[in-house]
XYZ file of C-alpha atoms in Angstrom:
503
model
C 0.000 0.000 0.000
C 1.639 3.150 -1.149
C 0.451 5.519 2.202
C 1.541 8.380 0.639
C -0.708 8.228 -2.528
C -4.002 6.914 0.152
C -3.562 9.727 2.215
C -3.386 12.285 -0.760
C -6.187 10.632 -2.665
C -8.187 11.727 0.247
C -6.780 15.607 0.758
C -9.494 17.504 0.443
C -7.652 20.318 -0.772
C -6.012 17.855 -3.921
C -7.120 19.672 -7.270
C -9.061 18.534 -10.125
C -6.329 17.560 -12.424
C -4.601 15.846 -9.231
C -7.134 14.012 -8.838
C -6.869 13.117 -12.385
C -3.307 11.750 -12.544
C -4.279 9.351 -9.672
C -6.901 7.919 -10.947
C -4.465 7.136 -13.933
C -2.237 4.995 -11.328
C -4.651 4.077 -9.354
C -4.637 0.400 -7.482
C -7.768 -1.013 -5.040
C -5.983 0.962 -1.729
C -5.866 4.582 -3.809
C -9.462 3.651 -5.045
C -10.989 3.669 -1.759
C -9.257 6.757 -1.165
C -10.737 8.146 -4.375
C -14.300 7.024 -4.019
C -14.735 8.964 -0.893
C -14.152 12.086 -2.253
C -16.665 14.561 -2.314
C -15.778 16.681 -5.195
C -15.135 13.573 -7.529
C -17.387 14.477 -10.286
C -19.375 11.817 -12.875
C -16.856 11.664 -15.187
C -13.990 11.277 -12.985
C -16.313 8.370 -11.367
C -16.249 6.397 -14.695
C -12.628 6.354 -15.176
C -12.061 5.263 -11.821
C -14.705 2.022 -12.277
C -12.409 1.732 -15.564
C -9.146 1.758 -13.763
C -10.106 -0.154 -10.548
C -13.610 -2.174 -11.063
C -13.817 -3.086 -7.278
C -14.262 0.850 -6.651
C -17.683 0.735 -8.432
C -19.716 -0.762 -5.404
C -18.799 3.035 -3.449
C -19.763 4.867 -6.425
C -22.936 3.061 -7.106
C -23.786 3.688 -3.520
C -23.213 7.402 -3.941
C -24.908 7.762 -7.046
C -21.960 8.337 -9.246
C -22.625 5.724 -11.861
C -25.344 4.661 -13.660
C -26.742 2.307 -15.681
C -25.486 3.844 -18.989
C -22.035 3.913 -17.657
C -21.561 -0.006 -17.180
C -21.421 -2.935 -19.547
C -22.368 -5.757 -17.922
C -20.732 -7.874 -20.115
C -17.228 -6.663 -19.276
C -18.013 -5.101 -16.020
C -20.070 -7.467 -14.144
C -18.571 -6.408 -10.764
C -19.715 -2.700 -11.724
C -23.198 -4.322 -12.952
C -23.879 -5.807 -9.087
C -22.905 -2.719 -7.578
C -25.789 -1.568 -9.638
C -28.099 -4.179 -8.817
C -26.841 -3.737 -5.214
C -28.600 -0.397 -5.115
C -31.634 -0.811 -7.114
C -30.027 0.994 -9.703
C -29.196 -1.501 -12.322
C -31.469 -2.729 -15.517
C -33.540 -5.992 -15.158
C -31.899 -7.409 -17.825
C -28.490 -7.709 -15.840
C -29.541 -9.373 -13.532
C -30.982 -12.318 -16.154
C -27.774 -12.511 -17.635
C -25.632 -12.535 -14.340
C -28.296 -15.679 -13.363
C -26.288 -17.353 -15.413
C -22.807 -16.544 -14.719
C -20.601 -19.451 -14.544
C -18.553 -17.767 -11.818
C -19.829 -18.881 -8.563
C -19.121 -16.061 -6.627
C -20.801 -13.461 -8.658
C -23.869 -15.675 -8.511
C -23.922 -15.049 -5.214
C -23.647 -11.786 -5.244
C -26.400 -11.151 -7.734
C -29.344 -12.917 -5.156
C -28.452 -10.587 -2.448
C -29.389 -8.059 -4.196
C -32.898 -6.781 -3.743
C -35.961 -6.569 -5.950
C -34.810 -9.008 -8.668
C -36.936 -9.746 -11.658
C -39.363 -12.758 -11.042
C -37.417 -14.378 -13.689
C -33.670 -14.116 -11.984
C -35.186 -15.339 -8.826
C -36.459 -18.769 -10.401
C -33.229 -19.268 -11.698
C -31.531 -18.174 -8.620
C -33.674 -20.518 -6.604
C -32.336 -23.800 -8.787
C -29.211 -23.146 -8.424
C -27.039 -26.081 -8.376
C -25.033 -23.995 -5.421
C -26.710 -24.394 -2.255
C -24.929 -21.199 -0.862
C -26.201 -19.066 -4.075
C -29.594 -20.453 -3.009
C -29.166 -19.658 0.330
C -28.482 -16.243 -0.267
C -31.623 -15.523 -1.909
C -33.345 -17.121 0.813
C -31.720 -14.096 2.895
C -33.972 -12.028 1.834
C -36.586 -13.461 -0.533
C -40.206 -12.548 -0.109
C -42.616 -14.715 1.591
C -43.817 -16.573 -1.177
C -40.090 -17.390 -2.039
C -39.162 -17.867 1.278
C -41.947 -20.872 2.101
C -41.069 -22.930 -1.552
C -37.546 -22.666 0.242
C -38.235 -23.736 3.313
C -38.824 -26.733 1.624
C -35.404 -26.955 -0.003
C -33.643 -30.479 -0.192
C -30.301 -28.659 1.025
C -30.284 -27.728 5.015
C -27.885 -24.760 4.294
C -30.804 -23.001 2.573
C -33.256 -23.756 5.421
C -30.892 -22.129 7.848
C -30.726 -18.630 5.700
C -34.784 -19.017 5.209
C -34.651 -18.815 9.169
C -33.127 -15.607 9.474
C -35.468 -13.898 7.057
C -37.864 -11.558 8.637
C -40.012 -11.717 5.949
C -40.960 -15.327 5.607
C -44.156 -16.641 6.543
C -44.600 -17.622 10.744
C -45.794 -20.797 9.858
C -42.864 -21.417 7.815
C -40.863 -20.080 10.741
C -42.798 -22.382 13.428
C -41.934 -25.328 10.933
C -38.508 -24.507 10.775
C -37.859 -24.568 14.519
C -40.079 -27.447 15.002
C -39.557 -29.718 12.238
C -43.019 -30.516 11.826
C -44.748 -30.277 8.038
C -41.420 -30.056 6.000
C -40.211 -33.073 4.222
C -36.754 -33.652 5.610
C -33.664 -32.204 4.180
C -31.316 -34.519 1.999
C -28.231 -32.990 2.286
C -26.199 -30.262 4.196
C -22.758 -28.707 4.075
C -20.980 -31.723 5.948
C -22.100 -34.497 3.812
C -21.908 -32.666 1.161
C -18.019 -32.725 1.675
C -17.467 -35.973 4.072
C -17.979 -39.663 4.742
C -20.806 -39.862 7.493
C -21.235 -39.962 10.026
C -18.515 -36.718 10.561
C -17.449 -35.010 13.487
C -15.787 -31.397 12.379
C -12.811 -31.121 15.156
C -12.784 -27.580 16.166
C -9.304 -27.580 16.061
C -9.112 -28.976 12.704
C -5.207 -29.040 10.650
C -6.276 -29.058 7.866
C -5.860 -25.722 6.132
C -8.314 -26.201 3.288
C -11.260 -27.008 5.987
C -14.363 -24.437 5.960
C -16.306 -26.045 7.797
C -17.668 -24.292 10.707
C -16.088 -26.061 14.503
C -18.053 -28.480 15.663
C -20.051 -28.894 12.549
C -21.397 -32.337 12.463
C -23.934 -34.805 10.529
C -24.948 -38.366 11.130
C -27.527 -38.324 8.331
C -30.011 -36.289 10.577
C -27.424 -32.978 9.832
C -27.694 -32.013 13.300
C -25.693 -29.324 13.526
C -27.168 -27.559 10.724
C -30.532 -28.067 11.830
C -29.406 -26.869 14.892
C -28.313 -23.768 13.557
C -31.509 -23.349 11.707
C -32.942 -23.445 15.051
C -30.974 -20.439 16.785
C -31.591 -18.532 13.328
C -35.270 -18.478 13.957
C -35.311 -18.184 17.279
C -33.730 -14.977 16.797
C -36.037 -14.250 13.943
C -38.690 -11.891 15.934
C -40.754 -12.889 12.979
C -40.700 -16.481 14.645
C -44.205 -17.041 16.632
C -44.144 -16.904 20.134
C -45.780 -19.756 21.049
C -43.337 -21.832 18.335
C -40.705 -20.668 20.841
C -41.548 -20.458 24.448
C -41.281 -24.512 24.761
C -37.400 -23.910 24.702
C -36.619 -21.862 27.684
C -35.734 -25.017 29.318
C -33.477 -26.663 26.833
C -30.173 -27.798 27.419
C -28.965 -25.867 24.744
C -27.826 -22.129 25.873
C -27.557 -20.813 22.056
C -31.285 -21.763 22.249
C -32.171 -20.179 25.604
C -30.092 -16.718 24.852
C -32.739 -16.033 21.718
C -35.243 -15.751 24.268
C -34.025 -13.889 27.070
C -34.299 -11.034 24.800
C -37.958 -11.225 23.077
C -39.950 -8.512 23.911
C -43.075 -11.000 23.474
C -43.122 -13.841 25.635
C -45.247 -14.234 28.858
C -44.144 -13.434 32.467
C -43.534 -17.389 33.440
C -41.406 -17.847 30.834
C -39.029 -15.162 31.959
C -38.880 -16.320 35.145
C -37.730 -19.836 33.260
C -34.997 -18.406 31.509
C -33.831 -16.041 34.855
C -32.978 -19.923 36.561
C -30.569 -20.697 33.649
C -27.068 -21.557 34.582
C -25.179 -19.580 32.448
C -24.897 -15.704 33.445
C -24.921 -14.351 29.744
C -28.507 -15.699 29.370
C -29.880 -13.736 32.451
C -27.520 -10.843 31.841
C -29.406 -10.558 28.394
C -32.876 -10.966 30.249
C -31.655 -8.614 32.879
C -31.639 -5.863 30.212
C -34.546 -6.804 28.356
C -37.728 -4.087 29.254
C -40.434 -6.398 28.667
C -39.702 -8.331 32.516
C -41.723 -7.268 35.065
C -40.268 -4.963 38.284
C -40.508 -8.303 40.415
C -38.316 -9.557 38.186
C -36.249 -6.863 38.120
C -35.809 -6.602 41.550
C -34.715 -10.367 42.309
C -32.212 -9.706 39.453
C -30.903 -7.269 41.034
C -29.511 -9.313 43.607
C -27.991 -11.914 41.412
C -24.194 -12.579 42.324
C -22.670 -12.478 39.086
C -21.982 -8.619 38.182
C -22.547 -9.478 34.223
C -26.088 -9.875 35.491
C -26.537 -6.778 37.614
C -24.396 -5.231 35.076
C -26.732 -6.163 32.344
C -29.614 -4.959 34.581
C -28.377 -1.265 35.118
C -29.001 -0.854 31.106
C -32.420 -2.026 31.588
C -34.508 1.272 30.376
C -37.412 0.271 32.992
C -34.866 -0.450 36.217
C -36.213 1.908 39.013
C -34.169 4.289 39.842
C -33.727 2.829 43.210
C -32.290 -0.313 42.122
C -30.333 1.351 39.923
C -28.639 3.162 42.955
C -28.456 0.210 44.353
C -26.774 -1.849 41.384
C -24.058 1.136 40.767
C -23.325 1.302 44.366
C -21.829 -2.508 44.387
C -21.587 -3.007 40.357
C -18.844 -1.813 38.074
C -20.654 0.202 35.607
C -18.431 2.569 33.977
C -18.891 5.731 33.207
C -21.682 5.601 30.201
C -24.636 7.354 29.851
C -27.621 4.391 30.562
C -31.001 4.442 29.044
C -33.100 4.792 32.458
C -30.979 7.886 33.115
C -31.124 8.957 29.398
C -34.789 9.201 30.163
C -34.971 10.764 33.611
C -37.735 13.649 34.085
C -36.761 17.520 35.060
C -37.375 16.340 38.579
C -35.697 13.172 38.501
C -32.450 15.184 37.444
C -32.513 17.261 40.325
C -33.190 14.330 42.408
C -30.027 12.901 40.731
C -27.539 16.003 40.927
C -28.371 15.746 44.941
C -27.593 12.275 45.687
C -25.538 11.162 48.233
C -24.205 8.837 45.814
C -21.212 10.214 43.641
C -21.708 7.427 41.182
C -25.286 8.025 40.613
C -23.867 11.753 40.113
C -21.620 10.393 37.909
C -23.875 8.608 36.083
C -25.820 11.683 35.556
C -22.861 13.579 34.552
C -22.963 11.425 31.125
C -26.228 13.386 30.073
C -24.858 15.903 27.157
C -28.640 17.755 27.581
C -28.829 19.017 31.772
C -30.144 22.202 32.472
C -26.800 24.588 32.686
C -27.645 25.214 36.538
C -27.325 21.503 36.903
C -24.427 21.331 34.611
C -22.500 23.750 36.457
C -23.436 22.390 39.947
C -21.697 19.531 39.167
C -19.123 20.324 37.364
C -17.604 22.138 41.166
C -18.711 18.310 42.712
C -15.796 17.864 45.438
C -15.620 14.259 43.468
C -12.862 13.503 40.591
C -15.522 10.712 38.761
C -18.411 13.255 38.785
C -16.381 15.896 37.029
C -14.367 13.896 34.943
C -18.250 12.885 33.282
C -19.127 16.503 33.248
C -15.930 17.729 31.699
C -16.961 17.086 28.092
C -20.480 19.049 28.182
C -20.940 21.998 26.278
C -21.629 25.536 27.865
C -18.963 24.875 30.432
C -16.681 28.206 30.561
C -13.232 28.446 29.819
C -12.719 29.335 33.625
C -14.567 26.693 34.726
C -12.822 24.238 33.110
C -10.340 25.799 34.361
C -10.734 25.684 37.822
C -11.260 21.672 37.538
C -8.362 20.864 36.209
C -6.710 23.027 39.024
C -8.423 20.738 41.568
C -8.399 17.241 40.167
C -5.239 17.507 38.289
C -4.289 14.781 35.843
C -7.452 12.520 36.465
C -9.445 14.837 34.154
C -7.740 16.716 32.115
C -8.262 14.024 28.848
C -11.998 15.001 29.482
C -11.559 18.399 29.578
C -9.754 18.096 26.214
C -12.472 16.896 24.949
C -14.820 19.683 25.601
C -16.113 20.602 22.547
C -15.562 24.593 23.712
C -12.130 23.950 25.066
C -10.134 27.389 24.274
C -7.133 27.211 22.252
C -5.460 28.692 25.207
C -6.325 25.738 27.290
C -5.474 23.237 25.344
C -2.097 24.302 25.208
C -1.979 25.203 28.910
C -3.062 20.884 28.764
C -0.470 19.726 26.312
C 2.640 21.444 28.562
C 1.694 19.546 31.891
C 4.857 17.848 32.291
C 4.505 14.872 32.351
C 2.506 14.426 29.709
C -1.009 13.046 29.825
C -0.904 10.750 26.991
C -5.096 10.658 26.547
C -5.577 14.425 27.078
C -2.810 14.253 24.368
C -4.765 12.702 21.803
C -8.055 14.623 22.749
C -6.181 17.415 21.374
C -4.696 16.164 18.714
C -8.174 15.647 17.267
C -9.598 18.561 18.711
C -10.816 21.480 16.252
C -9.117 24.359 18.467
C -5.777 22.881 18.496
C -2.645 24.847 17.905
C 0.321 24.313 16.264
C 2.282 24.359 19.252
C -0.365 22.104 21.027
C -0.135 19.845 18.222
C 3.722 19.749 17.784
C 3.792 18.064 21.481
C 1.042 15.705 20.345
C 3.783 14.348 17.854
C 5.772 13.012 21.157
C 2.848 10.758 21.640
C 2.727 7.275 19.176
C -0.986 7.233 19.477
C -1.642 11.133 18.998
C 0.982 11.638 16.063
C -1.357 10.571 13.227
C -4.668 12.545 14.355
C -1.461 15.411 14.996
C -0.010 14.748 11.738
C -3.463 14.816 9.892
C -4.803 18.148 11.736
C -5.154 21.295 9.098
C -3.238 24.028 12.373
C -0.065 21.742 11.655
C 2.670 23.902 10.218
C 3.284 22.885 6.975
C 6.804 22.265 7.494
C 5.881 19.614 10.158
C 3.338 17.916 8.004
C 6.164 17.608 5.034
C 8.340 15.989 7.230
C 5.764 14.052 8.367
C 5.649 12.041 4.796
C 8.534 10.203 5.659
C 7.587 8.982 9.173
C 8.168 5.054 10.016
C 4.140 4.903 10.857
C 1.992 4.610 7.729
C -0.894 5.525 9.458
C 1.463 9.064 10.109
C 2.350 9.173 6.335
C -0.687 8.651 5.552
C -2.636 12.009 7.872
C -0.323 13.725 6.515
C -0.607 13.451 3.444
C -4.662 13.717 3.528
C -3.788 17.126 5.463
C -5.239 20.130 3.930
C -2.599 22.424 5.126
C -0.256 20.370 2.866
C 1.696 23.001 0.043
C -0.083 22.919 -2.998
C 3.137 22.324 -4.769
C 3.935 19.539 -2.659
C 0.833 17.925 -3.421
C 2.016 18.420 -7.035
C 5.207 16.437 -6.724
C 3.290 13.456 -4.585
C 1.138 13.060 -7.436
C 2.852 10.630 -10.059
């Protein structure tokens, strides 16, 4: 990857005929580059596709091709990136049905809204896994004739499709009114009965660990299983009979319906294994009773999972961040509190459930200033990014908590230039408040120039437009890539050094 040429191809400051000679040398990394460019105009869009076809699915997505720009003949790859976006002719996608390459195939029954016509062919494919991908996302119709498919690969997409049929979805999961599948991906490939060792040698082995078939293709079928289970098109009552199975992956599905009566709930919060109630601990459809004996569950996953629970009263969420590690993170049930909640909230006795608070980027500024002088370090380092905070004020809390919150102060988006110098001289340096300014839009060049010292800050440094030019030049040479290539995607870059980067 030539990290020069990336970088520039993304400069958003590179002119037109720039732009021009890169496309000329362009390869797939420079492309990407390219693609994203705001200014690249139609034309220069179609000699990209020409130079590097792979770019086309970008441009097709932005709306720089269309259909009378591609010949599907020579540029299928540009055709499906067509397709891909509804954009393409009907015809295509008739004559990529046939393709004899696999791959593209495949690619053509993802795509949506495909002519009745492509989608019979597609569905007789003598690839299961170019079947299965139509099943993806077929309609309903399409999705109950494959539900019925001899190959158990393309049951298992039909069960992740949210449009197929509940019956079909209930028959899936059950088994019941399907005529069994004939083949699946293991004995397809090997002798059965097969065992796939999850730690498999060989290298040329897909198959997925612990893939297995006796005839019955039991892991497959098992798979299909999970898939609809997760489906939320998947009727409840098809489902509920499996919050006592042995199986976890089939018990996890369920602790996060939003549709399944209380009892069951109460099933799934005896299973064994804590990510199952953790994921029923934050689902809002169980009931405050259940909520509450959650609450007291000894692993701190659970609890944990609990505190993002939208509905957890706000008692029990005191509670749970009182004796639970929760981070500092701004939780739905706080995300949500009322006017007098919040003041509630900025009084507690609780620093954490200050803290927690302190996350909210919306609090009235009386509230917002009130704790932002909280005697606590993990109250005001949450506070430190909200807006409206004055330059004194942030002032004053970095001169009484120091080092333990001056990263969040450089990330205030109304941090003065002034500061964030004042920031990037504490000796010794504070690596995160380092690379808070190095990304931060009121940087200075001689804020920025001691961002260099740190590895992590150098490239959001190296990339930022205050930069003196001289630095950013010398930059182009650094032994990061990731440096070369900010710098070179730096606006502040000389014009005629752009020139001479550009072959």
């Amino acid at each position: 990857m030539n990290s020069v040429l990336c970088g520039l191809a993304t400069n958003p400051a590179l002119l037109p005929d720039l732009v021009d000679r890169l496309i000329v040398v362009a390869d797939e990394d420079i492309a990407v580059s390219l693609s994203e460019r705001e200014d690249l105009t139609h034309a220069q869009a179609i000699a990209l596709v020409s130079r590097v076809e792979q770019s086309a699915g970008r441009l097709a997505e932005r709306g720089l091709l269309t259909a009378d720009d591609v010949d599907p003949g020579a540029q299928p790859f540009a055709a499906l990136a067509l397709l891909t976006e509804g954009a393409g002719r009907p015809a295509w996608a008739r004559l990529l049905a046939a393709d004899p390459i696999i791959e593209r195939r495949e690619r053509l029954a993802a795509c949506p809204g495909l002519p009745a016509e492509a989608q019979e062919i597609l569905a007789v494919d003598p690839e299961a896994r170019v079947v299965a991908e139509l099943a993806l996302q077929a309609t309903a119709d399409m999705a109950a004739r494959l539900a019925a498919h001899p190959h158990a690969e393309v049951r298992c997409a039909v069960a992740v499709n949210e449009a197929a049929p509940p019956a079909v979805l209930a028959a899936l999961v059950n088994g019941e009114g399907l005529p069994p599948a004939r083949r699946c991906l293991v004995c397809d490939r090997e002798e059965t009965p097969f065992y796939h060792d999850p730690d498999c040698p060989r290298l040329d082995c897909d198959l997925p660990p612990a893939a297995a078939c006796d005839g019955s293709h039991e892991s497959t079928v098992h798979q299909t299983r999970v898939n609809a289970l997760w489906n939320p098109a998947t009727p409840t009552a098809a489902v509920v009979g499996f919050a006592d199975h042995p199986s976890m992956l089939l018990r996890w599905p369920l602790a996060v319906r939003p549709d399944l009566p209380a009892a069951v709930y109460e099933r799934l919060a005896a299973s064994p294994e804590p990510g199952v109630r953790a994921a029923l601990a934050a689902n809002p459809a169980i009931g405050d009773d259940l909520i509450r004996a959650l609450a007291a569950d000894a692993d701190p996953d659970v609890r944990r999972g609990l505190a993002f629970n939208p509905r957890v009263p706000l008692e029990v969420l005191t509670r749970l961040a009182n004796d639970t590690r929760i981070g500092s993170t701004l939780l739905p049930r706080i995300a949500t509190t009322s006017r007098a909640e919040i003041e509630e909230l900025a009084a507690s006795p609780h620093p954490v459930m200050r803290m927690l608070l302190a996350e909210r980027r919306d609090l009235p500024p009386e509230i917002r200033d009130g704790l932002a002088a909280d005697l606590d370090a993990k109250v005001v380092k949450s506070i430190a990014p909200h807006p409206g905070l004055s330059d004194v004020r942030l002032h004053a809390m970095v001169q009484r908590h120091g080092v333990r919150i001056m990263a969040k102060v450089a990330k205030n988006p109304e941090a003065s230039p002034a500061l964030l110098e004042d920031l990037a001289r504490h000796g010794p340096p504070v690596r995160k408040a380092l690379r808070e300014i190095a990304r931060h839009p009121n940087a200075t060049a001689p804020a920025l120039l001691v961002c260099l010292s740190d590895r992590q800050a150098r490239p959001l440094a190296a990339g930022h437009r205050a930069l003196p030019p001289q630095a950013i030049v010398e930059l182009l040479t650094d032994d990061d890539w990731q440096v070369v290539e900010a710098a070179a995607a730096n606006p502040a870059l000389p014009p005629e050094v752009m020139s001479m980067l550009a072959p």
